[in-house]
PDB file of C-alpha atoms in Angstrom:
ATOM      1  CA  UNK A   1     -19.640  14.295   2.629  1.00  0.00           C
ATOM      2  CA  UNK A   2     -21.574  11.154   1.312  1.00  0.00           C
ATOM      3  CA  UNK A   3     -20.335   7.806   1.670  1.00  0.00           C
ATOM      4  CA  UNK A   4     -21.357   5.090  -1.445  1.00  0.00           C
ATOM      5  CA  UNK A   5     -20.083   2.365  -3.084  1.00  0.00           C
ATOM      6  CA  UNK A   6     -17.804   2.034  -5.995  1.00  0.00           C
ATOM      7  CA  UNK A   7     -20.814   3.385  -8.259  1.00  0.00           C
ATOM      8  CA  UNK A   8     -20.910   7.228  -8.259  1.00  0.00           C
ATOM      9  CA  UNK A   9     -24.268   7.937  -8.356  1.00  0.00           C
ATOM     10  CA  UNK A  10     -26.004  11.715  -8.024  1.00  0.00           C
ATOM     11  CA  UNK A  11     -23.135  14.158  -7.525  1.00  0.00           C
ATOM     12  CA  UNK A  12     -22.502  17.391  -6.638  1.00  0.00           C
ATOM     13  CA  UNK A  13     -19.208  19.301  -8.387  1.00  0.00           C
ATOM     14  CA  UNK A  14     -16.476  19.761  -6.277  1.00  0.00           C
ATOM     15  CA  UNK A  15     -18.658  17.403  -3.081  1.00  0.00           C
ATOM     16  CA  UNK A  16     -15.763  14.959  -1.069  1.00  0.00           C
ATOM     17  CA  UNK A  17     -16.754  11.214  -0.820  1.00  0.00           C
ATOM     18  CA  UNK A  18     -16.043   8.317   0.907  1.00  0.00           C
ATOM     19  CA  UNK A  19     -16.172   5.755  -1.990  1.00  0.00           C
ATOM     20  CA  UNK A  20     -16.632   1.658  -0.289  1.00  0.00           C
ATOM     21  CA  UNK A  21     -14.643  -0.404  -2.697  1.00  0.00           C
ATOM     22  CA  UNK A  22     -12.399  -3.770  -1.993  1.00  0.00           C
ATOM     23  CA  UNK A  23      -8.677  -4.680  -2.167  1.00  0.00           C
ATOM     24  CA  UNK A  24      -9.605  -7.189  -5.282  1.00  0.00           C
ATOM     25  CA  UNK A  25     -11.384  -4.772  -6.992  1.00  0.00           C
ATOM     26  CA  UNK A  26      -8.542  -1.674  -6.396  1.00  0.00           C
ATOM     27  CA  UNK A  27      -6.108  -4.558  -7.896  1.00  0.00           C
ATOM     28  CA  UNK A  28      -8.283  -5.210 -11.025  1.00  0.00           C
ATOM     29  CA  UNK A  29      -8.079  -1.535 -11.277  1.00  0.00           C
ATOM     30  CA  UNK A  30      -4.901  -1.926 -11.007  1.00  0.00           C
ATOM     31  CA  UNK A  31      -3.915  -4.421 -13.523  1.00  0.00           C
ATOM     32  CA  UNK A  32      -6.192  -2.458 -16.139  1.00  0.00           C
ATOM     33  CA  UNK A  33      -4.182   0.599 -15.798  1.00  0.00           C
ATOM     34  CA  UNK A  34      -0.309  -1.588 -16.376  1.00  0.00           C
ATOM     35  CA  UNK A  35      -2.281  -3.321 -19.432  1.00  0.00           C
ATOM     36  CA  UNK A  36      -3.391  -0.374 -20.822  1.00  0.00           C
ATOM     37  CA  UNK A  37       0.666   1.668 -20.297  1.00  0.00           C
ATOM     38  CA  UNK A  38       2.511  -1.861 -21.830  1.00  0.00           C
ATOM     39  CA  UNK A  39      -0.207  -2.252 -24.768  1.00  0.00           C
ATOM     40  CA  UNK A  40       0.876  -5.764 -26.822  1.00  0.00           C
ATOM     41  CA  UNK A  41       4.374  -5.306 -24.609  1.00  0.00           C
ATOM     42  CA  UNK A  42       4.376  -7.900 -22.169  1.00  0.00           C
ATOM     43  CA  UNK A  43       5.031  -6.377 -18.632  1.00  0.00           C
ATOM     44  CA  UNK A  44       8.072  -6.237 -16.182  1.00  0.00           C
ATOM     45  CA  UNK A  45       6.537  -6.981 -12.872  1.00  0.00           C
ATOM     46  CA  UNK A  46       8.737  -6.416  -9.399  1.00  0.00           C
ATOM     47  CA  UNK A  47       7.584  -6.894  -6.203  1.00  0.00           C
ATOM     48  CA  UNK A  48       9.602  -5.859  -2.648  1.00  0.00           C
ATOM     49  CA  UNK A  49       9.608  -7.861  -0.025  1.00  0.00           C
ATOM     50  CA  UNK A  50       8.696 -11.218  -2.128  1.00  0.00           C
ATOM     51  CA  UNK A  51       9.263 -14.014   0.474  1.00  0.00           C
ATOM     52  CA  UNK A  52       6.528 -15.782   1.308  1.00  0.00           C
ATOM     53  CA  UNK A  53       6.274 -16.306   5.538  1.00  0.00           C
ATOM     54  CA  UNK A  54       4.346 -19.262   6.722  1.00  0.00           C
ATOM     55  CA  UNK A  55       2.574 -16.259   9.390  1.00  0.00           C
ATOM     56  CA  UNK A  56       1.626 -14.275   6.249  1.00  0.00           C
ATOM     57  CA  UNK A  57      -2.397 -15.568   6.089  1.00  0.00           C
ATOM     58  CA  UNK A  58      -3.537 -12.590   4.251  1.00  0.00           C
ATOM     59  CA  UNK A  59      -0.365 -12.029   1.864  1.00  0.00           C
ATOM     60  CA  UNK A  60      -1.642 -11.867  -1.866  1.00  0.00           C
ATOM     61  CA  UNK A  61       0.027 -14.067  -4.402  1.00  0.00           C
ATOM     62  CA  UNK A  62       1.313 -11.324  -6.551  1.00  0.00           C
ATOM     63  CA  UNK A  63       3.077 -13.757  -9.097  1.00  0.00           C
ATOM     64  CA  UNK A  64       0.050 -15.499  -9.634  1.00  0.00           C
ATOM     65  CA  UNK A  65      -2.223 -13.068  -9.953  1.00  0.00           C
ATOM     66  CA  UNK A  66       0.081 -11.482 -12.541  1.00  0.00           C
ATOM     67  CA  UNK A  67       0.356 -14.532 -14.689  1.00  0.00           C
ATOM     68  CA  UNK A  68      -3.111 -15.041 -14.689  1.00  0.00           C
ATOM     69  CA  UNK A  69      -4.208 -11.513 -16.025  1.00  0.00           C
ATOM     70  CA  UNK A  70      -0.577 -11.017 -18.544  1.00  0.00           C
ATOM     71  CA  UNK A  71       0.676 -15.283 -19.315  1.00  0.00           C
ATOM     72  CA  UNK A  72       3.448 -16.645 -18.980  1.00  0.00           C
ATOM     73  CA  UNK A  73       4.974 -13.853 -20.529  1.00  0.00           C
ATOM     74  CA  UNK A  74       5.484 -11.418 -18.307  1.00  0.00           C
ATOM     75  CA  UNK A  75       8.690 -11.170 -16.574  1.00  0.00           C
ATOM     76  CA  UNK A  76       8.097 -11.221 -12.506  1.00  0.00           C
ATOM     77  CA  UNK A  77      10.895 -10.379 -10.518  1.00  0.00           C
ATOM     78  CA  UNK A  78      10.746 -11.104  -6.341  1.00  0.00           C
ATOM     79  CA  UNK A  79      12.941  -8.979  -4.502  1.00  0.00           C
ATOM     80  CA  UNK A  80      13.951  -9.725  -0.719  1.00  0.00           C
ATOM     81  CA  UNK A  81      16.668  -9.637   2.122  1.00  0.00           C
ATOM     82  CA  UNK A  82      16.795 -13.063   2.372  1.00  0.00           C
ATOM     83  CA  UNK A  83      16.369 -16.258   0.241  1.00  0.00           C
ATOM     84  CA  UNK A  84      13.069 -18.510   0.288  1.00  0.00           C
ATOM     85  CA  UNK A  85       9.855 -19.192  -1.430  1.00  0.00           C
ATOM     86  CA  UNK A  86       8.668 -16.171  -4.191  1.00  0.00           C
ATOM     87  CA  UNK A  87      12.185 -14.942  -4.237  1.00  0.00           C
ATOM     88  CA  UNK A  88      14.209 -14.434  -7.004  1.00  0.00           C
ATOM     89  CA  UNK A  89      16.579 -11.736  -6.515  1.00  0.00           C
ATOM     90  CA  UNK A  90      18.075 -11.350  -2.725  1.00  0.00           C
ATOM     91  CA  UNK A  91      18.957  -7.544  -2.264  1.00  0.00           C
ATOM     92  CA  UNK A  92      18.066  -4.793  -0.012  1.00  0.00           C
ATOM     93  CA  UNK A  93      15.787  -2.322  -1.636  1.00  0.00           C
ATOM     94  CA  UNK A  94      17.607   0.855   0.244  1.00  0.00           C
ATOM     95  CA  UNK A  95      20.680  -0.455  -1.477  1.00  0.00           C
ATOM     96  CA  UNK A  96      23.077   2.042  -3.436  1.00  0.00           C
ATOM     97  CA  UNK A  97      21.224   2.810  -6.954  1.00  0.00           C
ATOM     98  CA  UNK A  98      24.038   1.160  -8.637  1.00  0.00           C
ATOM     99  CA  UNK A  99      24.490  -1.911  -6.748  1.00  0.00           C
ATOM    100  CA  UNK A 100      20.396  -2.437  -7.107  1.00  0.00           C
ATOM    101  CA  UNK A 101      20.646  -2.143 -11.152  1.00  0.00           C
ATOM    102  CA  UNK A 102      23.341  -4.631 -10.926  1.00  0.00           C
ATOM    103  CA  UNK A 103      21.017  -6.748  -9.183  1.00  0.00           C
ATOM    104  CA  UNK A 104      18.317  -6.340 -11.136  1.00  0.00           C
ATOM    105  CA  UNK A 105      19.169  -5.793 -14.654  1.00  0.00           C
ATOM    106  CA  UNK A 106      19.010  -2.236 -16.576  1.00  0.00           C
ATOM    107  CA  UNK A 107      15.483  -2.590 -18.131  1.00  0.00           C
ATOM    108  CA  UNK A 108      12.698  -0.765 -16.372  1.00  0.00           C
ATOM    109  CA  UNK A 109       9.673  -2.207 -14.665  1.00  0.00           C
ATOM    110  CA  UNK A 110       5.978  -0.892 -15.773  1.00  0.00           C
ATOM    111  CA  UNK A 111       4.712  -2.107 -12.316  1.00  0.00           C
ATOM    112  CA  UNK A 112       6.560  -2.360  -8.958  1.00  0.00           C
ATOM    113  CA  UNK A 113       4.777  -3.849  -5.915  1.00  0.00           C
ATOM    114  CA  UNK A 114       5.795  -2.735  -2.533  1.00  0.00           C
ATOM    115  CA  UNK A 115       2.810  -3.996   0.046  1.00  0.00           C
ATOM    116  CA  UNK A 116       3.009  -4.355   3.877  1.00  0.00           C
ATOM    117  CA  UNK A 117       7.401  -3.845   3.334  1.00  0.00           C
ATOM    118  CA  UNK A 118       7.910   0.136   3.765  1.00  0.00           C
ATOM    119  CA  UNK A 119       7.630   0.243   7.749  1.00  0.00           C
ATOM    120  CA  UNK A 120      10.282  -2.919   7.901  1.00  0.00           C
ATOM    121  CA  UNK A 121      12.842  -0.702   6.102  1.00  0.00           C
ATOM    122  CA  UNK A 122      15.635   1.014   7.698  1.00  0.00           C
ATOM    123  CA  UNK A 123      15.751   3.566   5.181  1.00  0.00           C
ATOM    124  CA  UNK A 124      12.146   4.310   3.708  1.00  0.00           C
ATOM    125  CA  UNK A 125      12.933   7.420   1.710  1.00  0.00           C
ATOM    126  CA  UNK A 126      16.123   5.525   0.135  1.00  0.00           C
ATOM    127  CA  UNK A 127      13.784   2.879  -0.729  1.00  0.00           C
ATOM    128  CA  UNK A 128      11.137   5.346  -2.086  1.00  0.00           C
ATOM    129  CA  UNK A 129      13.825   6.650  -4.717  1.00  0.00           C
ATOM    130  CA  UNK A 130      14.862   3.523  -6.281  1.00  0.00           C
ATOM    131  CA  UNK A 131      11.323   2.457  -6.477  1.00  0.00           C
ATOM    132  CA  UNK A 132      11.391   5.663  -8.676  1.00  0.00           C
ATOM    133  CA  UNK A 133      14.120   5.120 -10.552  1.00  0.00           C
ATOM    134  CA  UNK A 134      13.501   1.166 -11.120  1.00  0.00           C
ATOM    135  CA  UNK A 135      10.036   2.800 -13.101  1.00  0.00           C
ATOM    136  CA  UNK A 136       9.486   3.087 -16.825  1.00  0.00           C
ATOM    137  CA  UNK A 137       7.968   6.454 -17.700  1.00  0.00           C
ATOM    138  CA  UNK A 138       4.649   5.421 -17.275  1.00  0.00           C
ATOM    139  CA  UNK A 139       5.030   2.992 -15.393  1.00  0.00           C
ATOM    140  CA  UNK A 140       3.332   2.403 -12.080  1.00  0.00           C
ATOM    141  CA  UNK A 141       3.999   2.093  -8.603  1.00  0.00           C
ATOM    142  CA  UNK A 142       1.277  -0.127  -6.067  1.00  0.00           C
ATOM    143  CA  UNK A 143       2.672   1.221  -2.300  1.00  0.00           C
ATOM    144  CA  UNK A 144       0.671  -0.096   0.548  1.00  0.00           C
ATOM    145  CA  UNK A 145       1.991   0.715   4.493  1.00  0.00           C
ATOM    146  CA  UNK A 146       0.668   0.634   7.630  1.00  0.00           C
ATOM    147  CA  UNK A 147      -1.123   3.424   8.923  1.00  0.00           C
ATOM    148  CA  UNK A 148      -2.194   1.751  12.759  1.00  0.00           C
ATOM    149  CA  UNK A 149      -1.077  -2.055  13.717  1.00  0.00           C
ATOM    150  CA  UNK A 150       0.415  -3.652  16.532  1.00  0.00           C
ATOM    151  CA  UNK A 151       4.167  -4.216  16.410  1.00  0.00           C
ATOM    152  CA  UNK A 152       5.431  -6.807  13.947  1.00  0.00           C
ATOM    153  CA  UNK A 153       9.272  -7.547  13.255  1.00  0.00           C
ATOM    154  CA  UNK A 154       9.888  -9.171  10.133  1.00  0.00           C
ATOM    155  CA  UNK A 155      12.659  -8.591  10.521  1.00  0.00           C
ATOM    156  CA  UNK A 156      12.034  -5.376  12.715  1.00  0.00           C
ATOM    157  CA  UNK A 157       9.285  -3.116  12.699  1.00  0.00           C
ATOM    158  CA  UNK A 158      10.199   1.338  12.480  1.00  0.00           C
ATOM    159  CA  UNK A 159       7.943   3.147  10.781  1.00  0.00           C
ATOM    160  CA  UNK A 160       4.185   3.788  10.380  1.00  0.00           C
ATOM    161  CA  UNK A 161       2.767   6.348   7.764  1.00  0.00           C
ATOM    162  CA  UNK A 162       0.127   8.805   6.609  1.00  0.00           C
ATOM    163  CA  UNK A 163      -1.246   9.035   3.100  1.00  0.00           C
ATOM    164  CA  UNK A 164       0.112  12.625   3.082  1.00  0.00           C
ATOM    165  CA  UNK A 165       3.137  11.044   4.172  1.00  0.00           C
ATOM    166  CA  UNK A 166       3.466   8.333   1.468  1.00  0.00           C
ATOM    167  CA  UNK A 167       3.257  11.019  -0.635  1.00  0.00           C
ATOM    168  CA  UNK A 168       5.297  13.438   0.150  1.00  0.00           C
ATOM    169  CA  UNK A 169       7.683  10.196   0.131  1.00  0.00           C
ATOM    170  CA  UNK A 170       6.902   9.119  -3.332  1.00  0.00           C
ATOM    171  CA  UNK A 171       7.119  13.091  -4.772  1.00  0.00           C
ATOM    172  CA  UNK A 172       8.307  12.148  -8.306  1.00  0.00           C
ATOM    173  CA  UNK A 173       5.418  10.305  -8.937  1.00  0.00           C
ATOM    174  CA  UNK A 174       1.534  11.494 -10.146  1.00  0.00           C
ATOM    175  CA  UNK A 175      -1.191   9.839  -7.554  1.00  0.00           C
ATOM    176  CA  UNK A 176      -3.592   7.865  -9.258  1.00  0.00           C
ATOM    177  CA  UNK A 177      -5.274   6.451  -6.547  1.00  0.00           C
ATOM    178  CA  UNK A 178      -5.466   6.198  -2.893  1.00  0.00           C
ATOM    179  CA  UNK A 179      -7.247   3.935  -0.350  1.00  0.00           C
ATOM    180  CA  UNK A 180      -7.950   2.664   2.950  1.00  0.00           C
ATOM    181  CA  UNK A 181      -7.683  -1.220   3.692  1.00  0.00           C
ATOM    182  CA  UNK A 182      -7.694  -3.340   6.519  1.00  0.00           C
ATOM    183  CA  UNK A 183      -5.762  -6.028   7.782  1.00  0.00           C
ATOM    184  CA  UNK A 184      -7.846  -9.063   8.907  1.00  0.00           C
ATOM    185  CA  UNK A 185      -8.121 -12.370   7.064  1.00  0.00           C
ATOM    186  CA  UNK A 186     -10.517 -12.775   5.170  1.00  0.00           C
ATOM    187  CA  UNK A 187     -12.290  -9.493   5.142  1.00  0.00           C
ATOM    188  CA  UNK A 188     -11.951  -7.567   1.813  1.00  0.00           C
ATOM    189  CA  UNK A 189     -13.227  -3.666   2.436  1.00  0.00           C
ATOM    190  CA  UNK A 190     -11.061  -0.705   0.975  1.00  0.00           C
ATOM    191  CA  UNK A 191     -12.549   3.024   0.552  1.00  0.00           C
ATOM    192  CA  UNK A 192     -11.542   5.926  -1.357  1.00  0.00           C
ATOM    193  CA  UNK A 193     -11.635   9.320  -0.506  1.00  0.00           C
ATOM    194  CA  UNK A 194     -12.356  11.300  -3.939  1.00  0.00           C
ATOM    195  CA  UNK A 195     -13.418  14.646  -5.289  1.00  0.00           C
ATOM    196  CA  UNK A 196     -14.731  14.716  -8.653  1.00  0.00           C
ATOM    197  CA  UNK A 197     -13.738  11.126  -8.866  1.00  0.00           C
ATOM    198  CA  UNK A 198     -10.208  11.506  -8.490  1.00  0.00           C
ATOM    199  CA  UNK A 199      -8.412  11.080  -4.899  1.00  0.00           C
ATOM    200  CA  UNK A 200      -8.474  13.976  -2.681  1.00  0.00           C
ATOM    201  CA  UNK A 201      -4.872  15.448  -2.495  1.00  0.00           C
ATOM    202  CA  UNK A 202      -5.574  18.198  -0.388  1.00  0.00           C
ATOM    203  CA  UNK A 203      -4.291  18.050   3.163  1.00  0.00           C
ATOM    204  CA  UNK A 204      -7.791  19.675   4.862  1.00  0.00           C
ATOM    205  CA  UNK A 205      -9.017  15.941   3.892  1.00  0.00           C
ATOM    206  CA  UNK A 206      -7.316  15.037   6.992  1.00  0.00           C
ATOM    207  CA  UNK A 207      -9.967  16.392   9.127  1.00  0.00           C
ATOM    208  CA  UNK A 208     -12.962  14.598   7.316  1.00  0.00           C
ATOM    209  CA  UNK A 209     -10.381  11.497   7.024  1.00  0.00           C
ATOM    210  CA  UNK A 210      -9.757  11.702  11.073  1.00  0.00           C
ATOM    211  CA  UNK A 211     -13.365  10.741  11.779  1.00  0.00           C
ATOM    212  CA  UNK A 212     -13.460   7.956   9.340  1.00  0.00           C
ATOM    213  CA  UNK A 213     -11.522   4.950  11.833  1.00  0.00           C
ATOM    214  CA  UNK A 214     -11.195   6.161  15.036  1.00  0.00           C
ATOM    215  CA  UNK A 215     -13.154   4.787  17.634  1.00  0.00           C
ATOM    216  CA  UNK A 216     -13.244   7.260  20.996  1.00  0.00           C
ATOM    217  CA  UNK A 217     -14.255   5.235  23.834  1.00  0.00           C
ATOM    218  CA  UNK A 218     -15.737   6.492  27.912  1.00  0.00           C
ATOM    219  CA  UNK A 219     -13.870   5.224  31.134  1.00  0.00           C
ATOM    220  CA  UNK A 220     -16.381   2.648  31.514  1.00  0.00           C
ATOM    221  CA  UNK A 221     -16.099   0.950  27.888  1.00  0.00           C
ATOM    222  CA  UNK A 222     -12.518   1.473  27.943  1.00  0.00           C
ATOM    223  CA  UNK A 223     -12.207  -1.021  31.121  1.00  0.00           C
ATOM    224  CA  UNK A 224     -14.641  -3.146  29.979  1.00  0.00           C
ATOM    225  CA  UNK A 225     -12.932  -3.923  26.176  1.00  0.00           C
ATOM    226  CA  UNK A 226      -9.801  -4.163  28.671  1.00  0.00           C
ATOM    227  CA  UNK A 227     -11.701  -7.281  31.115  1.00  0.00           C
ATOM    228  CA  UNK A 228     -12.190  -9.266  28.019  1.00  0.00           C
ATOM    229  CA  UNK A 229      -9.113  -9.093  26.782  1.00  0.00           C
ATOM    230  CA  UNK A 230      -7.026 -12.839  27.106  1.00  0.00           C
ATOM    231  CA  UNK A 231      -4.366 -11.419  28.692  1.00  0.00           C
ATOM    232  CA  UNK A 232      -3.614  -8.228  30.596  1.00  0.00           C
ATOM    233  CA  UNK A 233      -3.372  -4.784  28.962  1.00  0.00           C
ATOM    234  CA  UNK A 234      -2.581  -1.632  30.594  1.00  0.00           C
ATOM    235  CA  UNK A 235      -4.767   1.110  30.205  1.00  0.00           C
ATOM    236  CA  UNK A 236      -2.978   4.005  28.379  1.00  0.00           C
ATOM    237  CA  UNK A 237      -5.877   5.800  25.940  1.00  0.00           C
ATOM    238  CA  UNK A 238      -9.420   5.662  25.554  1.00  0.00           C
ATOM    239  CA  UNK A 239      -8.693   6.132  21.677  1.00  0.00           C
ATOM    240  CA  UNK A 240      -8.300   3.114  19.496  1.00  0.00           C
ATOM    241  CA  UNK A 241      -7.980   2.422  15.734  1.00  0.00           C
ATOM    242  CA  UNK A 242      -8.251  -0.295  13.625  1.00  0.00           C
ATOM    243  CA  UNK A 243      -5.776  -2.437  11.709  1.00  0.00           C
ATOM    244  CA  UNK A 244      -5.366   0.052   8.858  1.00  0.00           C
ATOM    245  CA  UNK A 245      -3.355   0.682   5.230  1.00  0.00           C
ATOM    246  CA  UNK A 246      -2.913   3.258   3.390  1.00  0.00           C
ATOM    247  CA  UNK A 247      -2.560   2.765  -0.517  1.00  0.00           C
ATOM    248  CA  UNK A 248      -1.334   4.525  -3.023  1.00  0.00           C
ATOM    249  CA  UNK A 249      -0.959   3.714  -6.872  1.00  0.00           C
ATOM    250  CA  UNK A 250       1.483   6.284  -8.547  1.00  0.00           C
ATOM    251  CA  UNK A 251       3.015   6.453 -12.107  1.00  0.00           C
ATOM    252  CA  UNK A 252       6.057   7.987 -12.889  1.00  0.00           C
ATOM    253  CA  UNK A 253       5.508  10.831 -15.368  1.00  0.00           C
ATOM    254  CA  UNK A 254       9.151  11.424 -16.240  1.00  0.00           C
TER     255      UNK A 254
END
């Protein structure tokens, strides 16, 4: 199982790789793919969970970004619980189907941004469906949620999830592409897992994926890293991951 960069290189058929990318480049990517579904059409953008938080450092500026790559012509939509800054729509994305189209108007969206919002929801699946629904046919579907970080209530905090289980979430859609990020300011790594340059689907990834994060530390390191710490911690595990997201960009096909 090789690890490279975003440029293939030598392969083998059928050989599983860890592909180093970035965030900015999976979001190019990203953009290419809604251009190329819309054509001259100018896009319908939404985005969950649009309010920007003064605590949010490392939030993207989805509105911008979108203007900057489609004009002023695209229609961007913010979608939150609450009123504020980036919002333009106040409703709860697990809403009743109906009461959400009322909300938001009967045209599809080709793209529908739901980033660092899926483990705040009380109802994940329910939101997973009208993220569905609130698709064009071809239209596509940017879904990243945590995988491993600390607590974080805004406005509470339930859920954390697998790639398998983002997927098994999002089962009317075709996976594009799935990634790893992390979480810190200012540092911009992502990496695919891929067979024959498409993301690996298959479940058995799990056990090359396991060994990818996870850092498995002796007695002695584990009560050192817990001296240094500011305050006090209580020992509990000697197994620690990262800050980490998992990613998926899925079109609906129907």
């Amino acid at each position: 199982m090789p690890a490279g960069n975003d440029t293939p290189g030598e392969m083998r058929p059928g050989e599983l790789r860890v592909v180093g990318t970035s965030v900015t480049r999976e979001i190019e990517l990203l953009l290419d793919r809604v251009a190329q579904t819309a054509g001259r059409r100018a896009p319908r953008v939404l985005q969950v969970g649009s309010r920007t938080l003064v605590s949010e450092r490392n939030v993207r500026n989805w509105r911008n970004l979108v203007a900057r790559r489609f004009g002023t012509k695209a229609e961007f939509v913010g979608l939150d619980l609450a009123e504020g800054p980036n919002v333009d729509c106040v409703a709860d994305i697990c809403s009743d189907p109906r009461t959400l189209k009322s909300r938001l108007g009967e045209e599809p969206f080709d793209l529908v941004l739901c980033c660092h919002v899926l483990e705040h929801t009380r109802h994940p699946a329910r939101a997973a469906r009208n993220i569905e629904r609130s698709l064009r046919p071809g239209g596509l579907a940017h879904v990243a949620a945590a995988w491993s970080q600390a607590f974080h209530a805004t406005p509470d905090d339930y859920w954390r999830f697998s790639a398998r289980g983002l997927m098994l979430l999002f089962g009317q859609l075709e996976i594009v592409s799935s990634f790893y990020s992390g979480g810190d300011v200012g540092l911009d790594v992502a990496y695919r897992v891929e067979r024959d340059g498409r993301p690996e689907l298959d479940p058995r990834a799990g056990a090359v994926e396991q060994g990818l994060f996870q850092l498995v530390l002796d007695h002695e390191d584990n009560r050192a890293v817990l001296a240094r710490q500011a305050t006090e911690r209580l020992p509990v595990s000697r197994t620690y991951l990262p800050s980490l997201f998992v990613n998926l960009v899925g079109r609906r096909i129907r």
